[in-house]
Coordinates of N, CA, C and O in Angstrom, one line a residue:
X838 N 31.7 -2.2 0.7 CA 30.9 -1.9 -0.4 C 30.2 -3.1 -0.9 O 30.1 -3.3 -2.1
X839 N 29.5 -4.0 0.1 CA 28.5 -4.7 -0.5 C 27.0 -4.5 -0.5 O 26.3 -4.0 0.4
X840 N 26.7 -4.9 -1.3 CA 25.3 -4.3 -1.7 C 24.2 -5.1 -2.7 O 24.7 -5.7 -3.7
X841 N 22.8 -5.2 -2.6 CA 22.1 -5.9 -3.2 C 21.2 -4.9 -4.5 O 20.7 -3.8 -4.4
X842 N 21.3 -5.7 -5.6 CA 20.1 -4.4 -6.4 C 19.1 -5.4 -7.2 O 19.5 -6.5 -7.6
X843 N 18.0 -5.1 -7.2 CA 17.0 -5.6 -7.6 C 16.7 -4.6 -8.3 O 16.4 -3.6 -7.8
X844 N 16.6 -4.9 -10.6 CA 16.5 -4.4 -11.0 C 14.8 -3.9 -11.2 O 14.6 -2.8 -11.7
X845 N 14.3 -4.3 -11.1 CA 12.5 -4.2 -11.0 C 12.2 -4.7 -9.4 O 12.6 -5.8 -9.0
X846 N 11.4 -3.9 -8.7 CA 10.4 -4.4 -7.5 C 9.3 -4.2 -7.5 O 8.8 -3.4 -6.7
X847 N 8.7 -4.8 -8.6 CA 7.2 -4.5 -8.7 C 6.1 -5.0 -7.5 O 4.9 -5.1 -7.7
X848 N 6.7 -5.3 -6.2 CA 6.0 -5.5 -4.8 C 5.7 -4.6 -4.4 O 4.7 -4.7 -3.7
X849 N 6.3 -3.3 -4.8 CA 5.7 -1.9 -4.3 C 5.4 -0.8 -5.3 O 4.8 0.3 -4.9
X850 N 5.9 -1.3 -6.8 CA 5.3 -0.2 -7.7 C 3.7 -0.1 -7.8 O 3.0 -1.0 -8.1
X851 N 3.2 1.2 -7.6 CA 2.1 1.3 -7.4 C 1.3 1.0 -6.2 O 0.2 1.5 -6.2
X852 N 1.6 0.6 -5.6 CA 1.1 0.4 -4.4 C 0.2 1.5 -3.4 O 0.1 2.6 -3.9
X853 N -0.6 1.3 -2.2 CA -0.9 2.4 -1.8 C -1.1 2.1 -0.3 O -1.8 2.8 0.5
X854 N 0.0 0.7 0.1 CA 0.0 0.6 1.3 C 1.6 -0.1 1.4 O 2.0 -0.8 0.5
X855 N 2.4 0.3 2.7 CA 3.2 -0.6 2.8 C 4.0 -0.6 4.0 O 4.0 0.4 4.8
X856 N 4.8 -1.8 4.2 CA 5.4 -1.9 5.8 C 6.8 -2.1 5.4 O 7.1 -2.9 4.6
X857 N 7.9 -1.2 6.1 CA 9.1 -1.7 5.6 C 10.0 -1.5 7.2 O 10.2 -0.5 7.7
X858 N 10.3 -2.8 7.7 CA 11.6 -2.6 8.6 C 12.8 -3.1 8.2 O 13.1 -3.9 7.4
X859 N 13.7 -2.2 9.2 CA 15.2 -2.9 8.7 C 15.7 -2.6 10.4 O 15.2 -1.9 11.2
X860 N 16.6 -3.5 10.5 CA 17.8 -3.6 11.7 C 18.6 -3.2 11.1 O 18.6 -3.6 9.9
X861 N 19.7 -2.3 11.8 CA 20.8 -1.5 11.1 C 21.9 -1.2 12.2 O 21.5 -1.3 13.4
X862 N 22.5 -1.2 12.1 CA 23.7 -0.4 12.8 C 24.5 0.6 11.8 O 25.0 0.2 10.7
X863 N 24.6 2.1 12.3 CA 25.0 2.8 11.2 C 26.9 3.2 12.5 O 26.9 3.3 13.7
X864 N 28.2 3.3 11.6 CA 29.0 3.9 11.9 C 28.9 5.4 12.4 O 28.9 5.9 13.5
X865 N 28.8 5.8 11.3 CA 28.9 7.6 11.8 C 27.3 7.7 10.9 O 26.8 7.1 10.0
X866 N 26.9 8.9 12.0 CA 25.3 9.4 11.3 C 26.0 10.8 10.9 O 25.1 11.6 10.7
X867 N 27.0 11.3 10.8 CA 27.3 13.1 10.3 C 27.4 13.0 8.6 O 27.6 13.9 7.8
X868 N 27.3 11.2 8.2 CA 27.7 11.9 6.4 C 26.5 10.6 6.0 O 25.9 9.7 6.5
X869 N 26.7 11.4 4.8 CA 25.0 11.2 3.8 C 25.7 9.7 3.1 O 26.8 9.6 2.5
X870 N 25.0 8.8 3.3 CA 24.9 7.5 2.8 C 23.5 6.6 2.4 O 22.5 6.7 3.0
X871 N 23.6 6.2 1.8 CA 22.3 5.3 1.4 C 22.1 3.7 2.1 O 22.8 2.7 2.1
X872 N 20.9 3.9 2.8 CA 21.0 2.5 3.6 C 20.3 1.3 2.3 O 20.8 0.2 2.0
X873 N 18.9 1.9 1.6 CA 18.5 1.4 0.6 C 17.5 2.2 -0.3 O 16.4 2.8 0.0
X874 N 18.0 2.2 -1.3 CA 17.2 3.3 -2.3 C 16.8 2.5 -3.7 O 17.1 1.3 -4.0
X875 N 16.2 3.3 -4.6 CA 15.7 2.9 -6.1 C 16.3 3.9 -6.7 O 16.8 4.8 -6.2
X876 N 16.2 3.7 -7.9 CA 16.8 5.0 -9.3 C 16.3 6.3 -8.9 O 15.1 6.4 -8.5
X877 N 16.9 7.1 -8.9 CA 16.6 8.3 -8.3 C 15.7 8.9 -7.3 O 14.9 9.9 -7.3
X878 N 16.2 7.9 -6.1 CA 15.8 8.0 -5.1 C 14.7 7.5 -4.8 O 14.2 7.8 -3.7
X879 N 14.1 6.6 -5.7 CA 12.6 6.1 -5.8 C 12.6 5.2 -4.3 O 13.3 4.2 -4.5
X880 N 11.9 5.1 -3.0 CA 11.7 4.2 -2.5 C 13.3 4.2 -1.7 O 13.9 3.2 -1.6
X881 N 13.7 5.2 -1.3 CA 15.0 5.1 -0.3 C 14.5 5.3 0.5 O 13.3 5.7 0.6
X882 N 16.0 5.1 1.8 CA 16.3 5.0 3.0 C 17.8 5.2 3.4 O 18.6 4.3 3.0
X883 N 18.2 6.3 4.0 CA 19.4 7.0 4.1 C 19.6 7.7 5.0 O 18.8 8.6 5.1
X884 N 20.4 7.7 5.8 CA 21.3 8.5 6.7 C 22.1 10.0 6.3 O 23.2 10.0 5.7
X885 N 21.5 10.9 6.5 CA 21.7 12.4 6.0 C 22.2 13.0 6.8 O 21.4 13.7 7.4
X886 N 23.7 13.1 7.2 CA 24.4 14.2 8.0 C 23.0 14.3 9.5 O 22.5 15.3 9.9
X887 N 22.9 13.0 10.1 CA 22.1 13.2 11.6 C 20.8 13.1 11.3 O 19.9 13.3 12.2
X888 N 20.5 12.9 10.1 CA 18.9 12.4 9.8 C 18.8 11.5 9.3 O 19.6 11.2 8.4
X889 N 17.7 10.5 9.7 CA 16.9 9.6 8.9 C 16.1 10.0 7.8 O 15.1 10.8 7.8
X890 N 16.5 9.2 6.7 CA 15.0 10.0 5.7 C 14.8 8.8 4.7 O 15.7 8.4 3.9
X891 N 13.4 8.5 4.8 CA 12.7 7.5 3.8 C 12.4 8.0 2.6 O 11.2 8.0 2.9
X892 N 12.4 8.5 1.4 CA 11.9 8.3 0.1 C 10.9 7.9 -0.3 O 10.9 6.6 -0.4
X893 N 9.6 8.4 -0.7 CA 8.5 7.7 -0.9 C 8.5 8.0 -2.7 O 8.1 7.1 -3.5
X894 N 9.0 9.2 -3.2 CA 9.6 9.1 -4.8 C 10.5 10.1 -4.7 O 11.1 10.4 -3.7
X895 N 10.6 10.7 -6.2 CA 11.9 11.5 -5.9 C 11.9 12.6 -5.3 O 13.0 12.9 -4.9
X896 N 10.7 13.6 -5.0 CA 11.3 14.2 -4.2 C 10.1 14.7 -2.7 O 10.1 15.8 -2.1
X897 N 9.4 13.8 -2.5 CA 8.9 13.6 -1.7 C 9.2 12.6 -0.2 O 9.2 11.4 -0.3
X898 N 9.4 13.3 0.9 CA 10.1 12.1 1.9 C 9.7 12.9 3.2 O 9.4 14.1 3.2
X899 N 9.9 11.9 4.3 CA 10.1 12.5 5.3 C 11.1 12.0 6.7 O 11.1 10.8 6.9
X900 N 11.7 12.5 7.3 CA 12.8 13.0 8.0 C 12.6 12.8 9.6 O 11.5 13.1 10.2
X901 N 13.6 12.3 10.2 CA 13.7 12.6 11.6 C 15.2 12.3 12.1 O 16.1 11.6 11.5
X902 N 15.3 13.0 13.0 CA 16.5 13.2 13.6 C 17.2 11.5 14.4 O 16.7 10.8 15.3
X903 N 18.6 11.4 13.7 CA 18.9 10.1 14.1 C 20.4 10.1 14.5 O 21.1 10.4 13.5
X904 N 21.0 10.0 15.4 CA 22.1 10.0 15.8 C 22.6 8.7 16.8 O 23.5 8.9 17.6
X905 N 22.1 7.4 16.7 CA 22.3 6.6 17.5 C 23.6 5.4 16.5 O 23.6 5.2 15.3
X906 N 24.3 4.9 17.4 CA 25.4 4.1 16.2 C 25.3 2.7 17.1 O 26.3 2.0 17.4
X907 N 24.2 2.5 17.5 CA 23.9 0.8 18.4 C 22.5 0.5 17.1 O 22.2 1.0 16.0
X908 N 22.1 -0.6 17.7 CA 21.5 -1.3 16.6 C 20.1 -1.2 16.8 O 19.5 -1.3 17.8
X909 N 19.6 -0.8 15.2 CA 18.6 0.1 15.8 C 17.4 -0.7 14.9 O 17.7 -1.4 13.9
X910 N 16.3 -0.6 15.3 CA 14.8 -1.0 14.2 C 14.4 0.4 13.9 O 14.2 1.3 14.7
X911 N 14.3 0.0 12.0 CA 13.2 1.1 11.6 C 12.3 0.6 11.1 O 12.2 -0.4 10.5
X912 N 11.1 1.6 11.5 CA 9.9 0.7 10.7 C 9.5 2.0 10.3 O 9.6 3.1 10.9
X913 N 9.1 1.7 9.1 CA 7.9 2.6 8.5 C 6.5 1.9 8.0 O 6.4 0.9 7.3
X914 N 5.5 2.8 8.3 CA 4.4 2.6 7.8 C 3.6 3.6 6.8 O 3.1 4.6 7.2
X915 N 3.5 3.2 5.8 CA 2.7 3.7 4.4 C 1.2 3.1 3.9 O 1.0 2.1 3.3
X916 N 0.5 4.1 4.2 CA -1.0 4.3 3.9 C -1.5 5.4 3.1 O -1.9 6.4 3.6
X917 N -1.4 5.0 1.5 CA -1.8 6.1 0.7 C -3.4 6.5 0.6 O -3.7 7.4 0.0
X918 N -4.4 5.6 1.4 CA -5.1 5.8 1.4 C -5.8 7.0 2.6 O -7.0 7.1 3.1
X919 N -4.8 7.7 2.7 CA -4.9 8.9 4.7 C -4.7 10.2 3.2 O -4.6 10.1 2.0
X920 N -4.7 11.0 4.0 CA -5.4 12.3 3.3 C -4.1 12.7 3.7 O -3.4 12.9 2.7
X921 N -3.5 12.8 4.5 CA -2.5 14.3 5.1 C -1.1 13.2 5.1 O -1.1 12.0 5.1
X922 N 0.3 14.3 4.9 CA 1.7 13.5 5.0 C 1.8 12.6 6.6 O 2.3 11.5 6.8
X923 N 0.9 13.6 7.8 CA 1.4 12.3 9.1 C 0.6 11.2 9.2 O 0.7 10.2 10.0
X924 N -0.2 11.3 8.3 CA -1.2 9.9 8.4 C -0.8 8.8 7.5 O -0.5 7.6 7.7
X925 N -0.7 9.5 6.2 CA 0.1 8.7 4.9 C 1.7 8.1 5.5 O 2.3 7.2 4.8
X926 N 2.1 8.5 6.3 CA 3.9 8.0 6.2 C 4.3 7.9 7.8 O 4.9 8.9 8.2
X927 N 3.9 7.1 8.4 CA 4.6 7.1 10.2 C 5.9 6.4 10.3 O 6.2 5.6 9.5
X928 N 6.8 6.6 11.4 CA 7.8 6.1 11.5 C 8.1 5.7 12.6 O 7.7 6.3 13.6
X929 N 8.7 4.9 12.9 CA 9.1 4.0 14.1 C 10.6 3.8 14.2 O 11.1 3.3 13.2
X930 N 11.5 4.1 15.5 CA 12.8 3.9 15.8 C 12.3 2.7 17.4 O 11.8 3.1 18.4
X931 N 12.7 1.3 17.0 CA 12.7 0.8 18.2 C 11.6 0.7 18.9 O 11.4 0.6 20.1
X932 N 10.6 0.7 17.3 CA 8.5 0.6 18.6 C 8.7 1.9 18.8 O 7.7 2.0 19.6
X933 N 9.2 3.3 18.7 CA 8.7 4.3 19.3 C 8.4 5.5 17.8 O 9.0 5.9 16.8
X934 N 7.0 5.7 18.4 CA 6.5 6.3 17.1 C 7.5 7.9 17.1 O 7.9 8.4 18.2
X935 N 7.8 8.4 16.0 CA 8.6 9.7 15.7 C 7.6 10.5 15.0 O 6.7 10.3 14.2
X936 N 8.5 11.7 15.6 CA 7.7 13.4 15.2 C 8.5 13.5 13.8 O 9.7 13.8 13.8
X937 N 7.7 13.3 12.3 CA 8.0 13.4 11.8 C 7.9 15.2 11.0 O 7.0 16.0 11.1
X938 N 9.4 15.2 10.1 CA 9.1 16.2 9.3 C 9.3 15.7 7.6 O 10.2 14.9 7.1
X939 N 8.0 16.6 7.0 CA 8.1 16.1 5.3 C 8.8 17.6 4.9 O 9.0 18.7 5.4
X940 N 9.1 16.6 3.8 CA 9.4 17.5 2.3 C 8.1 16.9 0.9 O 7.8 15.8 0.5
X941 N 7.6 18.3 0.7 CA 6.4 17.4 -0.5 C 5.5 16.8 -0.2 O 5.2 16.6 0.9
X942 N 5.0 16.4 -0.8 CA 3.2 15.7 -0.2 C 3.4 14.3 -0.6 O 3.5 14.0 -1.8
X943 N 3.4 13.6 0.3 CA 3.7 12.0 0.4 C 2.4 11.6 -1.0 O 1.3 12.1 -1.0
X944 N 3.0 10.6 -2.0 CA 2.1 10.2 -2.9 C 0.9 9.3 -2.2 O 1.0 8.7 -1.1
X945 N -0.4 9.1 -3.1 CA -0.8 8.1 -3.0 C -0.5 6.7 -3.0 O -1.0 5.8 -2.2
X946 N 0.4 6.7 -4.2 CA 1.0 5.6 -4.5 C 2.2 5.4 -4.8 O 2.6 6.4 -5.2
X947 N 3.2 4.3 -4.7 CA 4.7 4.3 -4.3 C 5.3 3.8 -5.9 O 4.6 3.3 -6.7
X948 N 6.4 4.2 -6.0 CA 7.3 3.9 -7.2 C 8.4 3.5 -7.2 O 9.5 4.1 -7.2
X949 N 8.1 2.1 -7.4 CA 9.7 1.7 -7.4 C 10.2 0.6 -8.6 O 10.8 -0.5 -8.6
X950 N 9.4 1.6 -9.7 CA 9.6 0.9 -11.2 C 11.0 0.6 -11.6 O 11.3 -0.3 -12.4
X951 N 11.9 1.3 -10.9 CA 13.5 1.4 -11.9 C 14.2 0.3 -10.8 O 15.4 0.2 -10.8
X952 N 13.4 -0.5 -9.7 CA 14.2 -1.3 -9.1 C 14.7 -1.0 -7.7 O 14.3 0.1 -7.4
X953 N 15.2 -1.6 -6.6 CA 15.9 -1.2 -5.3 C 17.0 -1.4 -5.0 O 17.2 -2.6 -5.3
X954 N 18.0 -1.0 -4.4 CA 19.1 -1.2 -3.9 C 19.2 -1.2 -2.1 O 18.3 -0.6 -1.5
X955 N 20.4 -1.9 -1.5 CA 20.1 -2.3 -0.7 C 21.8 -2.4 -0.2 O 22.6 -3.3 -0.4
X956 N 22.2 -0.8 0.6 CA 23.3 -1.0 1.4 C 24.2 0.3 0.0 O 25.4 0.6 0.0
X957 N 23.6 0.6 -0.8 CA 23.8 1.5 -2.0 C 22.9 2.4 -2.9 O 22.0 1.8 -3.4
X958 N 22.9 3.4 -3.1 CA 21.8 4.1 -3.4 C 22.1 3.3 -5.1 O 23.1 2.7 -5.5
X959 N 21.0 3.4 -5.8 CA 21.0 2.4 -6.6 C 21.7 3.3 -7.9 O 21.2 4.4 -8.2
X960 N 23.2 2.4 -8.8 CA 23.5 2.9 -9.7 C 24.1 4.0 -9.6 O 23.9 5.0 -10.3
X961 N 25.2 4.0 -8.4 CA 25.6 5.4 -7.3 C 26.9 4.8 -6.6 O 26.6 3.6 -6.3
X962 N 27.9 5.1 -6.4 CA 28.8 4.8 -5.7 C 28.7 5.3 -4.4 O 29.7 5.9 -4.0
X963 N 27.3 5.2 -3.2 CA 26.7 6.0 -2.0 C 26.4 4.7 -1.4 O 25.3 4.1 -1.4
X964 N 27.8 4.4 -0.6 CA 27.5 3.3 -0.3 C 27.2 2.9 1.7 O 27.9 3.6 2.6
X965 N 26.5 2.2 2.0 CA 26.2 2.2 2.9 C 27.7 2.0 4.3 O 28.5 1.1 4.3
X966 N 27.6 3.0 5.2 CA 28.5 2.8 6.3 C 28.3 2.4 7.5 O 28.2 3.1 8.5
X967 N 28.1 0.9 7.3 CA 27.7 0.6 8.6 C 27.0 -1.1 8.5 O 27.6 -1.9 7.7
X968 N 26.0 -1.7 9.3 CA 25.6 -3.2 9.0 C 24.2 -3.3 8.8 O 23.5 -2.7 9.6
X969 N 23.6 -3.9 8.0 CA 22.3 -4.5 7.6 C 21.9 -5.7 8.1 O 22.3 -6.5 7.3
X970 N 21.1 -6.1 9.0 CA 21.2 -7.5 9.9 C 19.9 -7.5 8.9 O 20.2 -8.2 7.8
X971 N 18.5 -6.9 8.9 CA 17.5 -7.5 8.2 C 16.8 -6.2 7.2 O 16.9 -5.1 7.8
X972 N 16.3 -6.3 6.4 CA 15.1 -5.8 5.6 C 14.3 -6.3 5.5 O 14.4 -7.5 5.0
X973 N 13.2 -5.8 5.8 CA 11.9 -6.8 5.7 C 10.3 -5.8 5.6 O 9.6 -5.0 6.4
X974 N 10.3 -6.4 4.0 CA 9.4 -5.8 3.3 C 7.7 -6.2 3.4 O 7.4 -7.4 3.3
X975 N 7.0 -5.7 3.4 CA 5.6 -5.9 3.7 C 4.7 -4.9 2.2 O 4.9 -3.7 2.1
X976 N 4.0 -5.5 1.2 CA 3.0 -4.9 0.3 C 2.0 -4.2 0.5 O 1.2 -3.9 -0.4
X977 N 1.8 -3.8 2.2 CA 0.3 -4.0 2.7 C 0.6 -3.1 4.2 O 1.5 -3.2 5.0
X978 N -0.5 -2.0 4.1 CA -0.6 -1.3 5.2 C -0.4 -1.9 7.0 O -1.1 -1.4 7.9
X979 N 0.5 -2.8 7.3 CA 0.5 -3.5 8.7 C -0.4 -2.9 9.8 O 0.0 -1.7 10.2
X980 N -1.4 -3.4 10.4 CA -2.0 -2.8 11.7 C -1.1 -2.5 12.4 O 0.0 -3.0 12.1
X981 N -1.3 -1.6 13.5 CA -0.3 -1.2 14.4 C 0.1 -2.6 15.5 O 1.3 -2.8 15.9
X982 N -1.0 -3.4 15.9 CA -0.4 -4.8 16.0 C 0.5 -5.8 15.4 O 1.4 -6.6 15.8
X983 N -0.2 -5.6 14.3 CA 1.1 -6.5 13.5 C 2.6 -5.9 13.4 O 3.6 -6.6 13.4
X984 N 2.4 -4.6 13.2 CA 3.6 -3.9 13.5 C 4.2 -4.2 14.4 O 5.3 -4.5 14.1
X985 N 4.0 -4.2 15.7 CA 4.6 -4.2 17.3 C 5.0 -5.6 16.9 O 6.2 -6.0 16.8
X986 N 3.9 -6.5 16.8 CA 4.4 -8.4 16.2 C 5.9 -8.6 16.0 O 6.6 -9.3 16.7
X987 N 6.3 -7.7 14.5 CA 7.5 -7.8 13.6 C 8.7 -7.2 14.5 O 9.7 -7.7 14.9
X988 N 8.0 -5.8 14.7 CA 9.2 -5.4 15.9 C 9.3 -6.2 17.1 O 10.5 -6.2 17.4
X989 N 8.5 -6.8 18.0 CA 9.2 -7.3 18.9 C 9.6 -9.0 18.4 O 10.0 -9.8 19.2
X990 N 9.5 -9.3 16.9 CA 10.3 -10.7 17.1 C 11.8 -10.0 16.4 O 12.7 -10.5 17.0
X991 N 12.2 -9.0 15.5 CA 13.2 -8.8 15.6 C 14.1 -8.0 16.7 O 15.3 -7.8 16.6
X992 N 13.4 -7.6 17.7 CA 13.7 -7.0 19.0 C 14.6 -8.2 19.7 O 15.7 -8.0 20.3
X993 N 13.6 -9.5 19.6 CA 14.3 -10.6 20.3 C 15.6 -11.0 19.4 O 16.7 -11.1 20.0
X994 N 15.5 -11.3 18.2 CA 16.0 -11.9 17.6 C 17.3 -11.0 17.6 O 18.3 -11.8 17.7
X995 N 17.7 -9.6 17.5 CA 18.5 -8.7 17.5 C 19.3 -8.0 18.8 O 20.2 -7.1 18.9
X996 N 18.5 -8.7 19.8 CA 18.5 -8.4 21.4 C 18.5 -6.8 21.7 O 19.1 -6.3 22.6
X997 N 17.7 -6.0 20.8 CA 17.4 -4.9 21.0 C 15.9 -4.1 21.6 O 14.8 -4.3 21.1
X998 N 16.1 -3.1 22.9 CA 15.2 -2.9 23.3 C 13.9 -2.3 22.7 O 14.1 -1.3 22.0
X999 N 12.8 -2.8 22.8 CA 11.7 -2.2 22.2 C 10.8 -1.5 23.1 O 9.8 -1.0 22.7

């Protein structure tokens, strides 16, 4: 039950672009845990009974099927400036782009006024099961190059295939 919370992240409040990976290793993918979230879900990332699902506010997000318990890269890419949920919100397992599914219409702009937690949904006893090697936050729409960049130096750095 360790865990980081940052009570304000104004790096992404408001925002309308952004890059977020993490290296993870999750135990079990069958129960709902929080890998890293904000006050009511503002700006999570969690493991839902065999899904992945990112948080863009409270109840807007989108989803893909995750069942792997080796060490994995997520990246997401956030571009509030795309018209439609698959353009505004892409996701990445390991460099490989995913079929995503939403809930709600991805915002323009992101909220993460009440703060972020990290390995705990924030202000929640939802605690993360499993390891956090990195988070690594980006304010800014990453090209699809620069993306591949980040993933393949934590590919190296994590000895995981990309």
């Amino acid at each position: 039950s360790q865990y980081l919370h940052n009570t304000g992240f104004a790096a992404l409040n408001g925002v309308a672009g952004a890059t977020v990976f993490a290296v993870l290793k999750v135990n079990s993918t069958s129960v709902d845990y929080q890998l890293a979230g904000g006050a009511s879900k503002k700006m999570g990332l969690e493991s839902n009974a065999g899904t992945l699902v990112f948080q863009a506010d409270d109840a807007n997000s989108w989803g893909v099927a995750f069942t792997s318990t080796a060490v994995n890269i997520l990246s997401m890419v956030y571009d509030g400036a795309q018209s439609t949920n698959a353009t505004r919100m892409r996701g990445f397992v390991n460099g490989a782009a995913q079929t995503l599914s939403f809930t709600g219409t991805i915002p323009a702009t992101l909220n993460s006024s009440n703060g972020i937690a990290v390995g705990e949904e924030y202000a929640a006893a939802d605690f993360d099961d499993g390891d956090i090697y990195e988070y690594v936050v980006f304010s800014t729409t990453l090209s699809d190059a620069d993306r591949r960049a980040v993933e393949n130096y934590l590919a190296q750095r994590y000895n995981v295939t990309v």
